[in-house]
Amino acid sequence: MFNLGLHLMYKEVKLLHRDISMGNLAFYMKGDQYIIVLLDFDLATTTDSAENSSQRRTGTAPFMSRDVLSAIGPEGKYIHHVRHDLESIFFVIIWYGFGYDARGPRPGKPDLLRAWRVGDYIKIYEAKKAFISDTPPTLLNAI
């Protein structure tokens, strides 16, 4: 349902968040359903805005899409699309599934996604690319 809400935000309000991360989500229960609330719209922009073409990368590195991480040049200029926000949701799900919270690995959990948190944008991009395309067997054995 979260993707549905994000899609409606994009289609109806014409808004791109540009910083979906664990720290920008709030979770609560309503009856037997989890409710997810997207917070912190300070980097958001409308889809028809000139600001949609960013002069620098926006977001939180562990959750940035691969396109945003690999944006060319030191400024990281790129045009933000809804697919970048959707990919950020994908990385949030993986992050949470591997035992992380907004600050990093939970106590007692291995730091399997350390490469998503440490290093420059290109190193983080390469780590995510490897994770998506060919997950190392050592990572699978740790699950």
CSV table of C-alpha atoms in Angstrom, one decimal:
chain,number,residue,atom,x,y,z
A,1,MET,CA,0.0,0.0,0.0
A,2,PHE,CA,2.9,2.4,0.6
A,3,ASN,CA,3.8,2.3,-3.1
A,4,LEU,CA,0.2,3.1,-3.9
A,5,GLY,CA,0.4,6.2,-1.7
A,6,LEU,CA,3.6,7.2,-3.3
A,7,HIS,CA,2.2,6.7,-6.7
A,8,LEU,CA,-0.9,8.9,-5.8
A,9,MET,CA,1.5,11.5,-4.4
A,10,TYR,CA,3.3,11.5,-7.7
A,11,LYS,CA,0.3,11.4,-10.0
A,12,GLU,CA,-2.2,13.6,-8.2
A,13,VAL,CA,-0.1,16.0,-6.2
A,14,LYS,CA,2.8,15.9,-8.7
A,15,LEU,CA,5.3,15.6,-5.8
A,16,LEU,CA,8.6,13.8,-5.6
A,17,HIS,CA,10.0,13.3,-2.1
A,18,ARG,CA,13.7,12.8,-3.0
A,19,ASP,CA,14.8,11.5,0.4
A,20,ILE,CA,13.0,8.4,1.3
A,21,SER,CA,14.9,6.7,4.1
A,22,MET,CA,14.3,4.8,7.4
A,23,GLY,CA,14.7,8.2,9.3
A,24,ASN,CA,11.9,9.7,7.2
A,25,LEU,CA,9.3,7.1,7.9
A,26,ALA,CA,7.1,6.7,10.9
A,27,PHE,CA,5.2,3.4,11.6
A,28,TYR,CA,2.2,2.7,13.8
A,29,MET,CA,-0.6,0.2,14.1
A,30,LYS,CA,-4.2,0.9,13.4
A,31,GLY,CA,-6.2,-2.2,14.3
A,32,ASP,CA,-4.3,-5.1,12.6
A,33,GLN,CA,-2.7,-2.9,9.9
A,34,TYR,CA,0.6,-1.2,9.9
A,35,ILE,CA,0.4,2.5,8.8
A,36,ILE,CA,3.5,4.1,7.3
A,37,VAL,CA,3.8,7.9,7.2
A,38,LEU,CA,6.3,9.6,5.0
A,39,LEU,CA,8.0,12.5,6.8
A,40,ASP,CA,10.4,15.4,6.1
A,41,PHE,CA,9.6,17.0,2.8
A,42,ASP,CA,12.4,19.6,2.9
A,43,LEU,CA,14.0,18.1,-0.3
A,44,ALA,CA,10.7,17.4,-2.1
A,45,THR,CA,9.9,19.1,-5.4
A,46,THR,CA,7.0,19.1,-7.8
A,47,THR,CA,7.4,17.1,-11.0
A,48,ASP,CA,6.9,20.1,-13.2
A,49,SER,CA,9.5,22.2,-11.3
A,50,ALA,CA,12.9,23.3,-12.6
A,51,GLU,CA,14.1,22.0,-9.2
A,52,ASN,CA,13.3,18.5,-10.4
A,53,SER,CA,16.6,18.7,-12.2
A,54,SER,CA,18.9,18.7,-9.1
A,55,GLN,CA,22.2,20.6,-9.0
A,56,ARG,CA,23.4,18.0,-6.4
A,57,ARG,CA,22.4,14.6,-5.2
A,58,THR,CA,19.6,14.5,-2.8
A,59,GLY,CA,18.8,11.8,-0.3
A,60,THR,CA,20.4,9.6,2.3
A,61,ALA,CA,23.2,7.5,0.8
A,62,PRO,CA,22.1,4.0,2.0
A,63,PHE,CA,18.7,4.6,0.4
A,64,MET,CA,19.5,6.5,-2.7
A,65,SER,CA,18.7,4.9,-6.0
A,66,ARG,CA,21.6,3.6,-8.1
A,67,ASP,CA,20.9,6.3,-10.8
A,68,VAL,CA,21.2,9.1,-8.2
A,69,LEU,CA,24.4,7.5,-6.7
A,70,SER,CA,26.0,7.2,-10.1
A,71,ALA,CA,25.1,10.8,-11.3
A,72,ILE,CA,28.0,12.2,-13.3
A,73,GLY,CA,30.3,14.8,-12.0
A,74,PRO,CA,31.3,16.0,-8.5
A,75,GLU,CA,28.0,17.9,-8.1
A,76,GLY,CA,26.0,14.8,-9.1
A,77,LYS,CA,23.5,16.6,-11.4
A,78,TYR,CA,20.5,14.5,-12.5
A,79,ILE,CA,16.8,14.6,-13.1
A,80,HIS,CA,14.8,13.0,-10.3
A,81,HIS,CA,12.0,10.6,-11.3
A,82,VAL,CA,9.4,8.7,-9.4
A,83,ARG,CA,11.4,5.5,-10.1
A,84,HIS,CA,14.2,6.9,-7.9
A,85,ASP,CA,11.7,7.2,-4.9
A,86,LEU,CA,10.4,3.7,-5.6
A,87,GLU,CA,13.9,2.3,-5.6
A,88,SER,CA,14.6,4.0,-2.3
A,89,ILE,CA,11.6,2.2,-0.9
A,90,PHE,CA,13.1,-1.1,-2.1
A,91,PHE,CA,16.3,-0.3,-0.3
A,92,VAL,CA,14.4,0.6,2.9
A,93,ILE,CA,12.7,-2.8,2.8
A,94,ILE,CA,16.1,-4.5,2.4
A,95,TRP,CA,17.6,-2.4,5.1
A,96,TYR,CA,14.9,-3.3,7.6
A,97,GLY,CA,14.9,-6.9,6.5
A,98,PHE,CA,18.6,-7.2,7.2
A,99,GLY,CA,18.0,-6.1,10.8
A,100,TYR,CA,18.8,-2.4,10.6
A,101,ASP,CA,17.0,0.6,12.0
A,102,ALA,CA,17.5,4.3,11.1
A,103,ARG,CA,20.9,4.4,12.8
A,104,GLY,CA,22.4,1.2,11.5
A,105,PRO,CA,22.4,-2.5,12.5
A,106,ARG,CA,20.3,-3.3,15.6
A,107,PRO,CA,22.3,-4.7,18.6
A,108,GLY,CA,23.4,-8.3,18.0
A,109,LYS,CA,22.9,-8.1,14.2
A,110,PRO,CA,25.8,-8.3,11.8
A,111,ASP,CA,26.6,-5.2,9.7
A,112,LEU,CA,26.0,-6.9,6.3
A,113,LEU,CA,25.2,-3.7,4.5
A,114,ARG,CA,28.1,-1.6,5.8
A,115,ALA,CA,29.2,-0.9,2.2
A,116,TRP,CA,25.9,1.0,1.7
A,117,ARG,CA,26.9,3.3,4.6
A,118,VAL,CA,30.6,3.8,4.2
A,119,GLY,CA,32.6,5.3,1.4
A,120,ASP,CA,31.9,7.7,-1.5
A,121,TYR,CA,28.8,7.6,-3.8
A,122,ILE,CA,30.5,5.4,-6.4
A,123,LYS,CA,31.6,2.8,-3.8
A,124,ILE,CA,28.0,2.7,-2.4
A,125,TYR,CA,26.7,2.4,-6.0
A,126,GLU,CA,29.0,-0.5,-6.7
A,127,ALA,CA,27.9,-2.3,-3.5
A,128,LYS,CA,24.3,-1.9,-4.4
A,129,LYS,CA,24.9,-3.0,-8.0
A,130,ALA,CA,26.6,-6.1,-6.8
A,131,PHE,CA,23.8,-6.8,-4.3
A,132,ILE,CA,21.1,-6.5,-7.0
A,133,SER,CA,22.9,-8.3,-9.8
A,134,ASP,CA,24.9,-11.0,-8.1
A,135,THR,CA,24.5,-11.4,-4.4
A,136,PRO,CA,27.7,-12.8,-2.9
A,137,PRO,CA,27.2,-16.3,-1.4
A,138,THR,CA,28.7,-15.1,1.9
A,139,LEU,CA,25.9,-12.6,2.2
A,140,LEU,CA,23.3,-15.2,1.6
A,141,ASN,CA,24.9,-17.6,4.1
A,142,ALA,CA,24.7,-14.9,6.8
A,143,ILE,CA,20.9,-14.6,6.5
